[in-house]
PDB file of C-alpha atoms in Angstrom:
ATOM      1  CA  LYS A   1      -0.395 -59.398 -33.278  1.00 63.00           C
ATOM      2  CA  ALA A   2       0.832 -61.968 -30.998  1.00 78.00           C
ATOM      3  CA  GLY A   3       1.834 -65.102 -32.799  1.00 93.00           C
ATOM      4  CA  VAL A   4       0.164 -68.863 -31.714  1.00 96.00           C
ATOM      5  CA  THR A   5       1.589 -69.327 -27.841  1.00 97.00           C
ATOM      6  CA  GLN A   6       1.810 -73.648 -26.605  1.00 98.00           C
ATOM      7  CA  THR A   7       2.548 -73.656 -23.062  1.00 98.00           C
ATOM      8  CA  PRO A   8       4.330 -76.282 -21.617  1.00 98.00           C
ATOM      9  CA  ARG A   9       7.716 -75.096 -23.697  1.00 97.00           C
ATOM     10  CA  TYR A  10       9.268 -78.678 -22.671  1.00 97.00           C
ATOM     11  CA  LEU A  11       7.745 -81.118 -19.851  1.00 97.00           C
ATOM     12  CA  ILE A  12       8.935 -84.535 -19.394  1.00 98.00           C
ATOM     13  CA  LYS A  13       6.726 -87.390 -18.459  1.00 98.00           C
ATOM     14  CA  THR A  14       6.532 -90.751 -17.164  1.00 98.00           C
ATOM     15  CA  ARG A  15       5.229 -93.940 -19.145  1.00 98.00           C
ATOM     16  CA  GLY A  16       1.992 -94.610 -18.400  1.00 98.00           C
ATOM     17  CA  GLN A  17       1.390 -90.620 -17.502  1.00 98.00           C
ATOM     18  CA  GLN A  18      -1.058 -88.346 -19.708  1.00 98.00           C
ATOM     19  CA  VAL A  19      -0.470 -84.757 -20.194  1.00 98.00           C
ATOM     20  CA  THR A  20      -2.356 -82.354 -22.182  1.00 98.00           C
ATOM     21  CA  LEU A  21      -0.553 -79.687 -24.222  1.00 98.00           C
ATOM     22  CA  SER A  22      -2.238 -75.491 -24.605  1.00 98.00           C
ATOM     23  CA  CYS A  23      -2.584 -73.918 -28.386  1.00 98.00           C
ATOM     24  CA  SER A  24      -3.294 -70.216 -28.411  1.00 98.00           C
ATOM     25  CA  PRO A  25      -4.186 -69.360 -31.995  1.00 96.00           C
ATOM     26  CA  ILE A  26      -3.717 -65.582 -32.845  1.00 94.00           C
ATOM     27  CA  SER A  27      -6.317 -63.420 -31.942  1.00 93.00           C
ATOM     28  CA  GLY A  28      -9.349 -63.901 -34.968  1.00 90.00           C
ATOM     29  CA  HIS A  29      -7.875 -67.373 -36.048  1.00 91.00           C
ATOM     30  CA  ARG A  30     -11.243 -70.118 -35.606  1.00 90.00           C
ATOM     31  CA  SER A  31      -8.925 -73.301 -36.705  1.00 91.00           C
ATOM     32  CA  VAL A  32      -5.988 -74.718 -34.678  1.00 94.00           C
ATOM     33  CA  SER A  33      -4.436 -77.976 -35.930  1.00 94.00           C
ATOM     34  CA  TRP A  34      -2.265 -79.496 -34.382  1.00 97.00           C
ATOM     35  CA  TYR A  35       0.984 -81.923 -36.038  1.00 97.00           C
ATOM     36  CA  GLN A  36       3.655 -84.277 -34.114  1.00 97.00           C
ATOM     37  CA  GLN A  37       7.486 -84.478 -35.303  1.00 96.00           C
ATOM     38  CA  THR A  38       9.971 -86.354 -34.673  1.00 94.00           C
ATOM     39  CA  PRO A  39      13.168 -87.757 -36.045  1.00 89.00           C
ATOM     40  CA  GLY A  40      12.115 -90.898 -37.823  1.00 86.00           C
ATOM     41  CA  GLN A  41       8.566 -90.259 -38.903  1.00 88.00           C
ATOM     42  CA  GLY A  42       8.598 -86.074 -39.296  1.00 91.00           C
ATOM     43  CA  LEU A  43       5.927 -84.018 -38.515  1.00 94.00           C
ATOM     44  CA  GLN A  44       2.403 -85.863 -39.079  1.00 95.00           C
ATOM     45  CA  PHE A  45      -0.903 -84.458 -38.374  1.00 94.00           C
ATOM     46  CA  LEU A  46      -3.058 -84.868 -35.497  1.00 97.00           C
ATOM     47  CA  PHE A  47      -5.685 -83.432 -35.902  1.00 94.00           C
ATOM     48  CA  GLU A  48      -7.765 -80.066 -36.836  1.00 93.00           C
ATOM     49  CA  TYR A  49     -10.782 -78.365 -34.799  1.00 94.00           C
ATOM     50  CA  PHE A  50     -12.375 -75.177 -35.809  1.00 91.00           C
ATOM     51  CA  SER A  51     -15.613 -74.188 -33.459  1.00 91.00           C
ATOM     52  CA  GLU A  52     -14.690 -76.219 -31.625  1.00 95.00           C
ATOM     53  CA  THR A  53     -16.047 -79.088 -33.729  1.00 94.00           C
ATOM     54  CA  GLN A  54     -13.359 -81.512 -34.650  1.00 94.00           C
ATOM     55  CA  ARG A  55     -12.872 -81.587 -38.398  1.00 89.00           C
ATOM     56  CA  ASN A  56     -10.234 -83.800 -39.404  1.00 88.00           C
ATOM     57  CA  LYS A  57      -8.345 -86.419 -37.595  1.00 92.00           C
ATOM     58  CA  GLY A  58      -4.929 -88.437 -38.751  1.00 93.00           C
ATOM     59  CA  ASN A  59      -4.024 -91.702 -38.407  1.00 94.00           C
ATOM     60  CA  PHE A  60      -2.774 -92.160 -34.681  1.00 97.00           C
ATOM     61  CA  PRO A  61      -4.449 -93.905 -31.744  1.00 97.00           C
ATOM     62  CA  GLY A  62      -7.044 -93.019 -29.387  1.00 97.00           C
ATOM     63  CA  ARG A  63      -4.629 -91.786 -26.989  1.00 98.00           C
ATOM     64  CA  PHE A  64      -4.175 -88.832 -28.357  1.00 98.00           C
ATOM     65  CA  SER A  65      -7.811 -86.378 -28.420  1.00 98.00           C
ATOM     66  CA  GLY A  66      -8.656 -82.555 -28.229  1.00 98.00           C
ATOM     67  CA  ARG A  67     -10.712 -80.374 -27.874  1.00 97.00           C
ATOM     68  CA  GLN A  68     -11.446 -76.872 -28.877  1.00 98.00           C
ATOM     69  CA  PHE A  69     -12.629 -74.061 -27.069  1.00 97.00           C
ATOM     70  CA  SER A  70     -14.945 -71.546 -27.489  1.00 96.00           C
ATOM     71  CA  ASN A  71     -12.345 -68.769 -27.690  1.00 95.00           C
ATOM     72  CA  SER A  72     -10.629 -70.541 -29.919  1.00 95.00           C
ATOM     73  CA  ARG A  73      -7.271 -71.959 -27.784  1.00 97.00           C
ATOM     74  CA  SER A  74      -6.798 -75.217 -27.849  1.00 98.00           C
ATOM     75  CA  GLU A  75      -5.490 -78.193 -25.880  1.00 98.00           C
ATOM     76  CA  MET A  76      -4.884 -81.756 -26.916  1.00 98.00           C
ATOM     77  CA  ASN A  77      -4.553 -84.858 -23.874  1.00 98.00           C
ATOM     78  CA  VAL A  78      -2.013 -88.356 -25.253  1.00 98.00           C
ATOM     79  CA  SER A  79      -3.166 -90.744 -21.803  1.00 97.00           C
ATOM     80  CA  THR A  80      -1.072 -93.334 -21.685  1.00 97.00           C
ATOM     81  CA  LEU A  81       2.424 -92.462 -22.550  1.00 98.00           C
ATOM     82  CA  GLU A  82       4.653 -94.827 -24.431  1.00 98.00           C
ATOM     83  CA  LEU A  83       8.373 -94.247 -24.761  1.00 97.00           C
ATOM     84  CA  GLY A  84       7.425 -93.456 -28.581  1.00 97.00           C
ATOM     85  CA  ASP A  85       5.457 -90.283 -27.974  1.00 98.00           C
ATOM     86  CA  SER A  86       8.596 -88.917 -27.087  1.00 97.00           C
ATOM     87  CA  ALA A  87       7.932 -85.836 -30.150  1.00 97.00           C
ATOM     88  CA  LEU A  88       7.840 -81.728 -30.379  1.00 97.00           C
ATOM     89  CA  TYR A  89       3.715 -81.339 -31.053  1.00 98.00           C
ATOM     90  CA  LEU A  90       3.585 -78.333 -32.939  1.00 97.00           C
ATOM     91  CA  CYS A  91      -0.215 -76.138 -32.870  1.00 96.00           C
ATOM     92  CA  ALA A  92      -0.302 -74.420 -36.426  1.00 94.00           C
ATOM     93  CA  SER A  93      -3.394 -71.927 -36.621  1.00 92.00           C
ATOM     94  CA  SER A  94      -5.265 -70.036 -39.081  1.00 88.00           C
ATOM     95  CA  PRO A  95      -8.141 -67.954 -40.213  1.00 82.00           C
ATOM     96  CA  ILE A  96     -11.030 -70.079 -41.674  1.00 73.00           C
ATOM     97  CA  PRO A  97     -10.790 -74.173 -41.996  1.00 59.00           C
ATOM     98  CA  ASP A  98      -9.673 -73.754 -45.457  1.00 59.00           C
ATOM     99  CA  ARG A  99      -6.760 -72.378 -48.183  1.00 54.00           C
ATOM    100  CA  SER A 100      -8.818 -69.694 -49.630  1.00 55.00           C
ATOM    101  CA  SER A 101      -6.938 -66.674 -47.743  1.00 51.00           C
ATOM    102  CA  THR A 102      -4.020 -67.244 -45.879  1.00 55.00           C
ATOM    103  CA  GLU A 103      -1.145 -70.057 -44.474  1.00 75.00           C
ATOM    104  CA  ALA A 104      -1.313 -71.295 -41.498  1.00 85.00           C
ATOM    105  CA  PHE A 105       0.498 -69.799 -38.362  1.00 91.00           C
ATOM    106  CA  PHE A 106       3.062 -72.237 -36.242  1.00 95.00           C
ATOM    107  CA  GLY A 107       3.756 -71.970 -33.129  1.00 96.00           C
ATOM    108  CA  GLN A 108       7.267 -73.460 -31.371  1.00 96.00           C
ATOM    109  CA  GLY A 109       5.571 -75.760 -29.853  1.00 97.00           C
ATOM    110  CA  THR A 110       6.080 -78.538 -26.993  1.00 98.00           C
ATOM    111  CA  ARG A 111       8.820 -80.532 -26.180  1.00 97.00           C
ATOM    112  CA  LEU A 112       7.708 -83.900 -25.117  1.00 98.00           C
ATOM    113  CA  THR A 113      10.055 -86.534 -23.464  1.00 98.00           C
ATOM    114  CA  VAL A 114       8.501 -90.231 -21.949  1.00 98.00           C
ATOM    115  CA  VAL A 115      11.506 -91.622 -19.603  1.00 98.00           C
TER     116      VAL A 115
ATOM    117  CA  GLY B   1       7.938 -87.215 -50.262  1.00 33.00           C
ATOM    118  CA  GLU B   2       7.684 -89.713 -46.807  1.00 35.00           C
ATOM    119  CA  SER B   3       9.999 -89.450 -44.233  1.00 36.00           C
ATOM    120  CA  VAL B   4      13.229 -91.148 -44.945  1.00 33.00           C
ATOM    121  CA  GLY B   5      14.517 -92.162 -40.711  1.00 38.00           C
ATOM    122  CA  LEU B   6      17.134 -89.874 -38.694  1.00 46.00           C
ATOM    123  CA  HIS B   7      19.066 -88.567 -41.542  1.00 65.00           C
ATOM    124  CA  LEU B   8      17.731 -85.459 -43.792  1.00 81.00           C
ATOM    125  CA  PRO B   9      18.673 -85.051 -47.153  1.00 90.00           C
ATOM    126  CA  THR B  10      21.987 -81.860 -46.888  1.00 93.00           C
ATOM    127  CA  LEU B  11      22.359 -79.323 -49.291  1.00 95.00           C
ATOM    128  CA  SER B  12      25.403 -76.877 -48.999  1.00 96.00           C
ATOM    129  CA  VAL B  13      25.628 -74.213 -51.422  1.00 97.00           C
ATOM    130  CA  GLN B  14      27.596 -70.959 -51.045  1.00 97.00           C
ATOM    131  CA  GLU B  15      26.791 -68.410 -49.142  1.00 97.00           C
ATOM    132  CA  GLY B  16      26.155 -65.322 -52.833  1.00 97.00           C
ATOM    133  CA  ASP B  17      24.794 -68.606 -54.922  1.00 97.00           C
ATOM    134  CA  ASN B  18      21.125 -69.987 -56.030  1.00 97.00           C
ATOM    135  CA  SER B  19      19.961 -72.930 -54.338  1.00 97.00           C
ATOM    136  CA  ILE B  20      17.611 -75.330 -55.154  1.00 97.00           C
ATOM    137  CA  ILE B  21      15.655 -77.271 -53.032  1.00 97.00           C
ATOM    138  CA  ASN B  22      13.669 -80.179 -54.174  1.00 95.00           C
ATOM    139  CA  CYS B  23      10.272 -81.923 -52.708  1.00 94.00           C
ATOM    140  CA  ALA B  24       8.406 -85.384 -54.458  1.00 93.00           C
ATOM    141  CA  TYR B  25       4.653 -85.218 -53.817  1.00 90.00           C
ATOM    142  CA  SER B  26       2.410 -88.588 -54.058  1.00 85.00           C
ATOM    143  CA  ASN B  27      -0.854 -87.478 -54.121  1.00 86.00           C
ATOM    144  CA  SER B  28      -2.585 -86.815 -57.299  1.00 84.00           C
ATOM    145  CA  ALA B  29      -5.397 -85.306 -55.578  1.00 84.00           C
ATOM    146  CA  SER B  30      -3.793 -82.308 -54.074  1.00 87.00           C
ATOM    147  CA  ASP B  31      -4.639 -79.073 -54.612  1.00 87.00           C
ATOM    148  CA  TYR B  32      -2.349 -77.110 -52.516  1.00 88.00           C
ATOM    149  CA  PHE B  33       1.440 -77.275 -52.072  1.00 92.00           C
ATOM    150  CA  ILE B  34       2.802 -75.205 -49.296  1.00 92.00           C
ATOM    151  CA  TRP B  35       6.831 -74.195 -48.356  1.00 95.00           C
ATOM    152  CA  TYR B  36       8.174 -74.046 -44.984  1.00 95.00           C
ATOM    153  CA  LYS B  37      11.460 -73.161 -43.355  1.00 97.00           C
ATOM    154  CA  GLN B  38      12.404 -74.009 -40.368  1.00 96.00           C
ATOM    155  CA  GLU B  39      15.221 -73.239 -37.793  1.00 95.00           C
ATOM    156  CA  SER B  40      16.895 -74.852 -34.967  1.00 92.00           C
ATOM    157  CA  GLY B  41      14.204 -74.776 -31.939  1.00 89.00           C
ATOM    158  CA  LYS B  42      10.951 -72.641 -33.652  1.00 92.00           C
ATOM    159  CA  GLY B  43       8.005 -74.405 -35.259  1.00 94.00           C
ATOM    160  CA  PRO B  44       7.531 -74.037 -38.858  1.00 95.00           C
ATOM    161  CA  GLN B  45       7.792 -70.703 -40.830  1.00 94.00           C
ATOM    162  CA  PHE B  46       5.466 -70.344 -43.881  1.00 92.00           C
ATOM    163  CA  ILE B  47       7.422 -69.308 -47.383  1.00 94.00           C
ATOM    164  CA  ILE B  48       5.434 -69.574 -50.381  1.00 94.00           C
ATOM    165  CA  ASP B  49       3.268 -71.960 -51.931  1.00 91.00           C
ATOM    166  CA  ILE B  50       0.982 -72.274 -54.751  1.00 92.00           C
ATOM    167  CA  ARG B  51      -2.365 -73.769 -56.491  1.00 91.00           C
ATOM    168  CA  SER B  52      -2.315 -76.641 -58.429  1.00 91.00           C
ATOM    169  CA  ASN B  53      -3.996 -75.136 -61.087  1.00 92.00           C
ATOM    170  CA  MET B  54      -0.462 -72.627 -61.561  1.00 94.00           C
ATOM    171  CA  ASP B  55       3.503 -74.451 -62.149  1.00 96.00           C
ATOM    172  CA  LYS B  56       5.181 -71.151 -61.520  1.00 97.00           C
ATOM    173  CA  ARG B  57       4.981 -67.964 -58.496  1.00 96.00           C
ATOM    174  CA  GLN B  58       7.760 -65.840 -57.146  1.00 96.00           C
ATOM    175  CA  GLY B  59       7.864 -64.384 -53.671  1.00 94.00           C
ATOM    176  CA  GLN B  60      10.815 -62.289 -52.939  1.00 93.00           C
ATOM    177  CA  ARG B  61      14.042 -64.452 -53.476  1.00 96.00           C
ATOM    178  CA  VAL B  62      11.914 -67.079 -53.653  1.00 98.00           C
ATOM    179  CA  THR B  63       9.831 -69.001 -56.117  1.00 98.00           C
ATOM    180  CA  VAL B  64       8.319 -72.522 -56.435  1.00 97.00           C
ATOM    181  CA  LEU B  65       7.574 -74.867 -59.689  1.00 97.00           C
ATOM    182  CA  LEU B  66       5.264 -76.937 -59.595  1.00 96.00           C
ATOM    183  CA  ASN B  67       5.631 -79.917 -61.755  1.00 95.00           C
ATOM    184  CA  LYS B  68       1.656 -81.999 -61.673  1.00 92.00           C
ATOM    185  CA  THR B  69       2.757 -84.379 -64.616  1.00 93.00           C
ATOM    186  CA  VAL B  70       4.807 -85.973 -62.403  1.00 93.00           C
ATOM    187  CA  LYS B  71       4.372 -84.888 -59.268  1.00 92.00           C
ATOM    188  CA  HIS B  72       7.423 -83.063 -58.416  1.00 94.00           C
ATOM    189  CA  LEU B  73       8.010 -79.761 -55.899  1.00 94.00           C
ATOM    190  CA  SER B  74      10.981 -77.221 -56.176  1.00 97.00           C
ATOM    191  CA  LEU B  75      12.353 -74.127 -54.075  1.00 97.00           C
ATOM    192  CA  GLN B  76      14.085 -71.828 -55.460  1.00 98.00           C
ATOM    193  CA  ILE B  77      16.033 -69.021 -53.554  1.00 98.00           C
ATOM    194  CA  ALA B  78      18.570 -66.945 -55.141  1.00 98.00           C
ATOM    195  CA  ALA B  79      21.793 -65.485 -53.022  1.00 97.00           C
ATOM    196  CA  THR B  80      21.386 -67.524 -50.557  1.00 97.00           C
ATOM    197  CA  GLN B  81      22.231 -65.464 -47.004  1.00 97.00           C
ATOM    198  CA  PRO B  82      23.717 -67.886 -44.115  1.00 96.00           C
ATOM    199  CA  GLY B  83      19.997 -66.588 -42.596  1.00 96.00           C
ATOM    200  CA  ASP B  84      18.815 -69.418 -44.936  1.00 97.00           C
ATOM    201  CA  SER B  85      20.217 -72.053 -43.112  1.00 97.00           C
ATOM    202  CA  ALA B  86      18.042 -74.150 -41.546  1.00 97.00           C
ATOM    203  CA  VAL B  87      15.295 -77.236 -42.622  1.00 96.00           C
ATOM    204  CA  TYR B  88      12.842 -76.732 -45.705  1.00 97.00           C
ATOM    205  CA  PHE B  89       9.531 -78.513 -45.855  1.00 95.00           C
ATOM    206  CA  CYS B  90       6.833 -79.367 -48.673  1.00 95.00           C
ATOM    207  CA  ALA B  91       4.021 -79.774 -47.635  1.00 92.00           C
ATOM    208  CA  GLU B  92       0.291 -80.124 -49.659  1.00 91.00           C
ATOM    209  CA  THR B  93      -3.489 -80.454 -48.355  1.00 86.00           C
ATOM    210  CA  PRO B  94      -6.243 -81.314 -50.491  1.00 78.00           C
ATOM    211  CA  TYR B  95      -8.036 -77.203 -51.389  1.00 66.00           C
ATOM    212  CA  ASN B  96     -10.440 -77.628 -47.997  1.00 61.00           C
ATOM    213  CA  ASN B  97      -8.877 -78.201 -44.933  1.00 63.00           C
ATOM    214  CA  ASN B  98      -5.632 -77.604 -43.273  1.00 71.00           C
ATOM    215  CA  ASP B  99      -4.771 -81.721 -43.074  1.00 81.00           C
ATOM    216  CA  MET B 100      -1.095 -80.986 -44.658  1.00 87.00           C
ATOM    217  CA  ARG B 101       1.159 -83.663 -45.034  1.00 90.00           C
ATOM    218  CA  PHE B 102       4.932 -82.952 -44.779  1.00 92.00           C
ATOM    219  CA  GLY B 103       7.499 -84.619 -47.332  1.00 91.00           C
ATOM    220  CA  ALA B 104      10.557 -85.440 -45.620  1.00 91.00           C
ATOM    221  CA  GLY B 105      12.553 -81.974 -45.097  1.00 94.00           C
ATOM    222  CA  THR B 106      16.187 -81.016 -46.623  1.00 96.00           C
ATOM    223  CA  ARG B 107      18.519 -78.853 -44.126  1.00 96.00           C
ATOM    224  CA  LEU B 108      20.261 -76.616 -45.601  1.00 97.00           C
ATOM    225  CA  THR B 109      23.963 -75.409 -44.682  1.00 96.00           C
ATOM    226  CA  VAL B 110      25.071 -72.213 -46.456  1.00 97.00           C
ATOM    227  CA  LYS B 111      28.710 -71.351 -46.386  1.00 94.00           C
ATOM    228  CA  PRO B 112      30.409 -68.358 -46.051  1.00 89.00           C
TER     229      PRO B 112
END
């Protein structure tokens, strides 16, 4: 069974640009969560999608947005990039959006560098 | 455990020794606690979890202890191996969602 796939693995963007990151969850998983990881702030929750709907949202500005498609694949978008957006963006998938059955599985992440 | 900045707490142990990694959590309403392991260049990998109605849970070479009175979580690794070298994160979440709040992490180094 394939794991969580995130593309691209590495990305370099310029300040002010926008970027779209992609996440393909494990087959059959319907919940996708996004996290930002930086040395200064650690792992921080961005948002979670289930059945194409955003269920939860972390404390990030509106420049950060996401969506989920009918096949459960998810994308996140960051507009008007700032230097501080440089981070590892991680996607995690779960079968269902609660903890009754199993854990979340993380992808390898997309390393975004803003210059 | 909140992020403490660039420098992670570190734990260095000798191969074969037992390791204990600690974590303080902040939300008394959290119902579910998880330990993750992150190796360089990889995403976090699930190790073990525990519900708030338990105080101990054992896995293969790992044990998680939960003390709700002092909001403390620990991960014990028996007979630590070089392959256990990684950054370990604790996470807390309410039972019914995937909004995990992570601690700052502890870097475990195993010396041969």
